[in-house]
């Protein structure tokens, strides 16, 4: 779906711009105020949740010489086309080394704009 690809391209471009500026406002503009994210690693027993107001700038400051990309593997609309789930693989290149994760993003149409409602990130390896 072209719409899903465009949303993901814009979202990851906001991440890449924010990785340079260390300002998370561009990323947060894509997020619903009801946003909940979950991050895990293969050795993690339970994912760690984070919310709309998490310290995004602290995360950005931890990553220098970094760039994110995303490869979509599946898109499904639901809830009368008011929500969209996007599955795929995220790659973070940090100082030339790739860190990959399997991801699911849940987007919700809020007043005519797609906002990120939930994300699930499972770091590979």
PDB file of C-alpha atoms in Angstrom:
ATOM      1  CA  UNK A   1       0.000   0.000   0.000  1.00  0.00           C
ATOM      2  CA  UNK A   2       1.434   3.303  -1.116  1.00  0.00           C
ATOM      3  CA  UNK A   3      -0.077   5.167   1.846  1.00  0.00           C
ATOM      4  CA  UNK A   4       1.667   2.895   4.370  1.00  0.00           C
ATOM      5  CA  UNK A   5       5.000   3.171   2.562  1.00  0.00           C
ATOM      6  CA  UNK A   6       4.732   6.973   2.533  1.00  0.00           C
ATOM      7  CA  UNK A   7       3.900   7.137   6.239  1.00  0.00           C
ATOM      8  CA  UNK A   8       6.824   4.888   7.135  1.00  0.00           C
ATOM      9  CA  UNK A   9       9.243   6.832   4.913  1.00  0.00           C
ATOM     10  CA  UNK A  10       8.185  10.096   6.537  1.00  0.00           C
ATOM     11  CA  UNK A  11       8.378   8.622  10.039  1.00  0.00           C
ATOM     12  CA  UNK A  12      11.856   7.211   9.530  1.00  0.00           C
ATOM     13  CA  UNK A  13      13.012  10.443   7.883  1.00  0.00           C
ATOM     14  CA  UNK A  14      11.851  12.258  11.030  1.00  0.00           C
ATOM     15  CA  UNK A  15      13.973   9.823  13.051  1.00  0.00           C
ATOM     16  CA  UNK A  16      17.026  10.435  10.865  1.00  0.00           C
ATOM     17  CA  UNK A  17      16.625  14.211  11.079  1.00  0.00           C
ATOM     18  CA  UNK A  18      16.195  13.948  14.852  1.00  0.00           C
ATOM     19  CA  UNK A  19      19.273  11.731  15.178  1.00  0.00           C
ATOM     20  CA  UNK A  20      21.272  14.652  13.783  1.00  0.00           C
ATOM     21  CA  UNK A  21      19.537  17.483  15.681  1.00  0.00           C
ATOM     22  CA  UNK A  22      18.983  15.495  18.921  1.00  0.00           C
ATOM     23  CA  UNK A  23      15.502  17.061  19.046  1.00  0.00           C
ATOM     24  CA  UNK A  24      12.585  14.611  19.148  1.00  0.00           C
ATOM     25  CA  UNK A  25       9.761  17.011  18.222  1.00  0.00           C
ATOM     26  CA  UNK A  26       9.631  15.771  14.626  1.00  0.00           C
ATOM     27  CA  UNK A  27       9.231  12.175  15.781  1.00  0.00           C
ATOM     28  CA  UNK A  28       6.686  13.046  18.451  1.00  0.00           C
ATOM     29  CA  UNK A  29       4.554  14.828  15.810  1.00  0.00           C
ATOM     30  CA  UNK A  30       3.823  11.380  14.335  1.00  0.00           C
ATOM     31  CA  UNK A  31       2.704   9.932  17.682  1.00  0.00           C
ATOM     32  CA  UNK A  32      -0.756   9.745  19.177  1.00  0.00           C
ATOM     33  CA  UNK A  33      -1.011  11.090  22.713  1.00  0.00           C
ATOM     34  CA  UNK A  34      -2.254   7.547  23.517  1.00  0.00           C
ATOM     35  CA  UNK A  35       0.999   6.044  22.165  1.00  0.00           C
ATOM     36  CA  UNK A  36       2.514   2.994  23.874  1.00  0.00           C
ATOM     37  CA  UNK A  37       5.695   1.335  22.654  1.00  0.00           C
ATOM     38  CA  UNK A  38       7.240  -1.973  23.646  1.00  0.00           C
ATOM     39  CA  UNK A  39      10.915  -2.819  23.285  1.00  0.00           C
ATOM     40  CA  UNK A  40      12.481  -6.222  23.809  1.00  0.00           C
ATOM     41  CA  UNK A  41      15.515  -8.326  22.967  1.00  0.00           C
ATOM     42  CA  UNK A  42      15.626 -12.057  22.354  1.00  0.00           C
ATOM     43  CA  UNK A  43      16.899 -12.578  25.910  1.00  0.00           C
ATOM     44  CA  UNK A  44      14.245 -10.340  27.484  1.00  0.00           C
ATOM     45  CA  UNK A  45      11.483 -12.107  29.411  1.00  0.00           C
ATOM     46  CA  UNK A  46       9.036  -9.224  29.155  1.00  0.00           C
ATOM     47  CA  UNK A  47       9.076  -6.138  26.900  1.00  0.00           C
ATOM     48  CA  UNK A  48       9.699  -2.735  28.438  1.00  0.00           C
ATOM     49  CA  UNK A  49       6.863  -0.247  27.766  1.00  0.00           C
ATOM     50  CA  UNK A  50       7.352   3.444  27.012  1.00  0.00           C
ATOM     51  CA  UNK A  51       4.765   6.128  26.416  1.00  0.00           C
ATOM     52  CA  UNK A  52       4.169   9.390  24.503  1.00  0.00           C
ATOM     53  CA  UNK A  53       6.091  11.442  27.055  1.00  0.00           C
ATOM     54  CA  UNK A  54       9.199   9.215  27.342  1.00  0.00           C
ATOM     55  CA  UNK A  55      12.605  10.934  27.233  1.00  0.00           C
ATOM     56  CA  UNK A  56      13.129  10.726  23.494  1.00  0.00           C
ATOM     57  CA  UNK A  57      15.979  13.238  23.569  1.00  0.00           C
ATOM     58  CA  UNK A  58      17.974  10.958  25.912  1.00  0.00           C
ATOM     59  CA  UNK A  59      17.545   8.127  23.390  1.00  0.00           C
ATOM     60  CA  UNK A  60      18.696  10.369  20.535  1.00  0.00           C
ATOM     61  CA  UNK A  61      21.765  11.540  22.481  1.00  0.00           C
ATOM     62  CA  UNK A  62      22.852   7.904  22.928  1.00  0.00           C
ATOM     63  CA  UNK A  63      23.133   7.407  19.162  1.00  0.00           C
ATOM     64  CA  UNK A  64      25.821   9.259  17.241  1.00  0.00           C
ATOM     65  CA  UNK A  65      26.639   8.518  13.609  1.00  0.00           C
ATOM     66  CA  UNK A  66      23.304   6.710  13.288  1.00  0.00           C
ATOM     67  CA  UNK A  67      20.669   6.217  10.609  1.00  0.00           C
ATOM     68  CA  UNK A  68      17.435   4.210  10.583  1.00  0.00           C
ATOM     69  CA  UNK A  69      15.696   2.434   7.729  1.00  0.00           C
ATOM     70  CA  UNK A  70      12.643   0.203   7.438  1.00  0.00           C
ATOM     71  CA  UNK A  71      11.567  -2.575   5.087  1.00  0.00           C
ATOM     72  CA  UNK A  72       7.815  -3.231   5.071  1.00  0.00           C
ATOM     73  CA  UNK A  73       6.741  -6.867   4.855  1.00  0.00           C
ATOM     74  CA  UNK A  74       2.991  -6.597   5.533  1.00  0.00           C
ATOM     75  CA  UNK A  75       0.250  -3.971   5.754  1.00  0.00           C
ATOM     76  CA  UNK A  76      -3.300  -4.537   6.973  1.00  0.00           C
ATOM     77  CA  UNK A  77      -6.100  -2.040   7.455  1.00  0.00           C
ATOM     78  CA  UNK A  78      -8.601  -2.636  10.241  1.00  0.00           C
ATOM     79  CA  UNK A  79     -11.348  -0.932  12.243  1.00  0.00           C
ATOM     80  CA  UNK A  80     -13.143   0.319   9.145  1.00  0.00           C
ATOM     81  CA  UNK A  81      -9.861   1.575   7.650  1.00  0.00           C
ATOM     82  CA  UNK A  82      -9.295   3.789  10.703  1.00  0.00           C
ATOM     83  CA  UNK A  83      -6.264   1.766  11.790  1.00  0.00           C
ATOM     84  CA  UNK A  84      -3.365   0.221   9.935  1.00  0.00           C
ATOM     85  CA  UNK A  85      -0.816  -2.352  11.104  1.00  0.00           C
ATOM     86  CA  UNK A  86       2.561  -2.360   9.398  1.00  0.00           C
ATOM     87  CA  UNK A  87       5.002  -5.217   9.933  1.00  0.00           C
ATOM     88  CA  UNK A  88       8.615  -5.175   8.898  1.00  0.00           C
ATOM     89  CA  UNK A  89      12.282  -5.035   9.702  1.00  0.00           C
ATOM     90  CA  UNK A  90      14.036  -1.968  11.048  1.00  0.00           C
ATOM     91  CA  UNK A  91      17.775  -1.486  10.632  1.00  0.00           C
ATOM     92  CA  UNK A  92      19.727   0.968  12.745  1.00  0.00           C
ATOM     93  CA  UNK A  93      23.192   1.692  11.409  1.00  0.00           C
ATOM     94  CA  UNK A  94      25.195   2.977  14.363  1.00  0.00           C
ATOM     95  CA  UNK A  95      28.844   3.860  13.719  1.00  0.00           C
ATOM     96  CA  UNK A  96      28.737   1.592  10.661  1.00  0.00           C
ATOM     97  CA  UNK A  97      27.373  -1.442  12.504  1.00  0.00           C
ATOM     98  CA  UNK A  98      23.842  -2.739  11.721  1.00  0.00           C
ATOM     99  CA  UNK A  99      21.356  -3.443  14.514  1.00  0.00           C
ATOM    100  CA  UNK A 100      18.193  -5.086  13.206  1.00  0.00           C
ATOM    101  CA  UNK A 101      14.768  -5.537  14.767  1.00  0.00           C
ATOM    102  CA  UNK A 102      11.447  -7.063  13.820  1.00  0.00           C
ATOM    103  CA  UNK A 103       8.700  -4.487  14.277  1.00  0.00           C
ATOM    104  CA  UNK A 104       4.979  -3.922  14.233  1.00  0.00           C
ATOM    105  CA  UNK A 105       3.585  -0.400  14.042  1.00  0.00           C
ATOM    106  CA  UNK A 106      -0.095   0.340  14.669  1.00  0.00           C
ATOM    107  CA  UNK A 107      -1.279   3.608  13.133  1.00  0.00           C
ATOM    108  CA  UNK A 108      -4.614   5.276  13.846  1.00  0.00           C
ATOM    109  CA  UNK A 109      -6.420   7.900  11.822  1.00  0.00           C
ATOM    110  CA  UNK A 110      -6.921  10.810  14.225  1.00  0.00           C
ATOM    111  CA  UNK A 111      -8.833  13.731  12.716  1.00  0.00           C
ATOM    112  CA  UNK A 112      -7.578  12.956   9.203  1.00  0.00           C
ATOM    113  CA  UNK A 113      -3.933  12.363  10.157  1.00  0.00           C
ATOM    114  CA  UNK A 114      -2.200   9.035  10.695  1.00  0.00           C
ATOM    115  CA  UNK A 115      -0.757   8.882  14.212  1.00  0.00           C
ATOM    116  CA  UNK A 116       1.370   6.122  15.703  1.00  0.00           C
ATOM    117  CA  UNK A 117      -0.701   4.392  18.369  1.00  0.00           C
ATOM    118  CA  UNK A 118       1.571   1.456  19.245  1.00  0.00           C
ATOM    119  CA  UNK A 119       4.903  -0.002  18.257  1.00  0.00           C
ATOM    120  CA  UNK A 120       6.475  -3.340  19.114  1.00  0.00           C
ATOM    121  CA  UNK A 121      10.213  -3.637  18.585  1.00  0.00           C
ATOM    122  CA  UNK A 122      12.077  -6.900  19.067  1.00  0.00           C
ATOM    123  CA  UNK A 123      15.837  -6.518  18.604  1.00  0.00           C
ATOM    124  CA  UNK A 124      17.373  -9.438  16.713  1.00  0.00           C
ATOM    125  CA  UNK A 125      20.380 -11.400  17.894  1.00  0.00           C
TER     126      UNK A 125
END
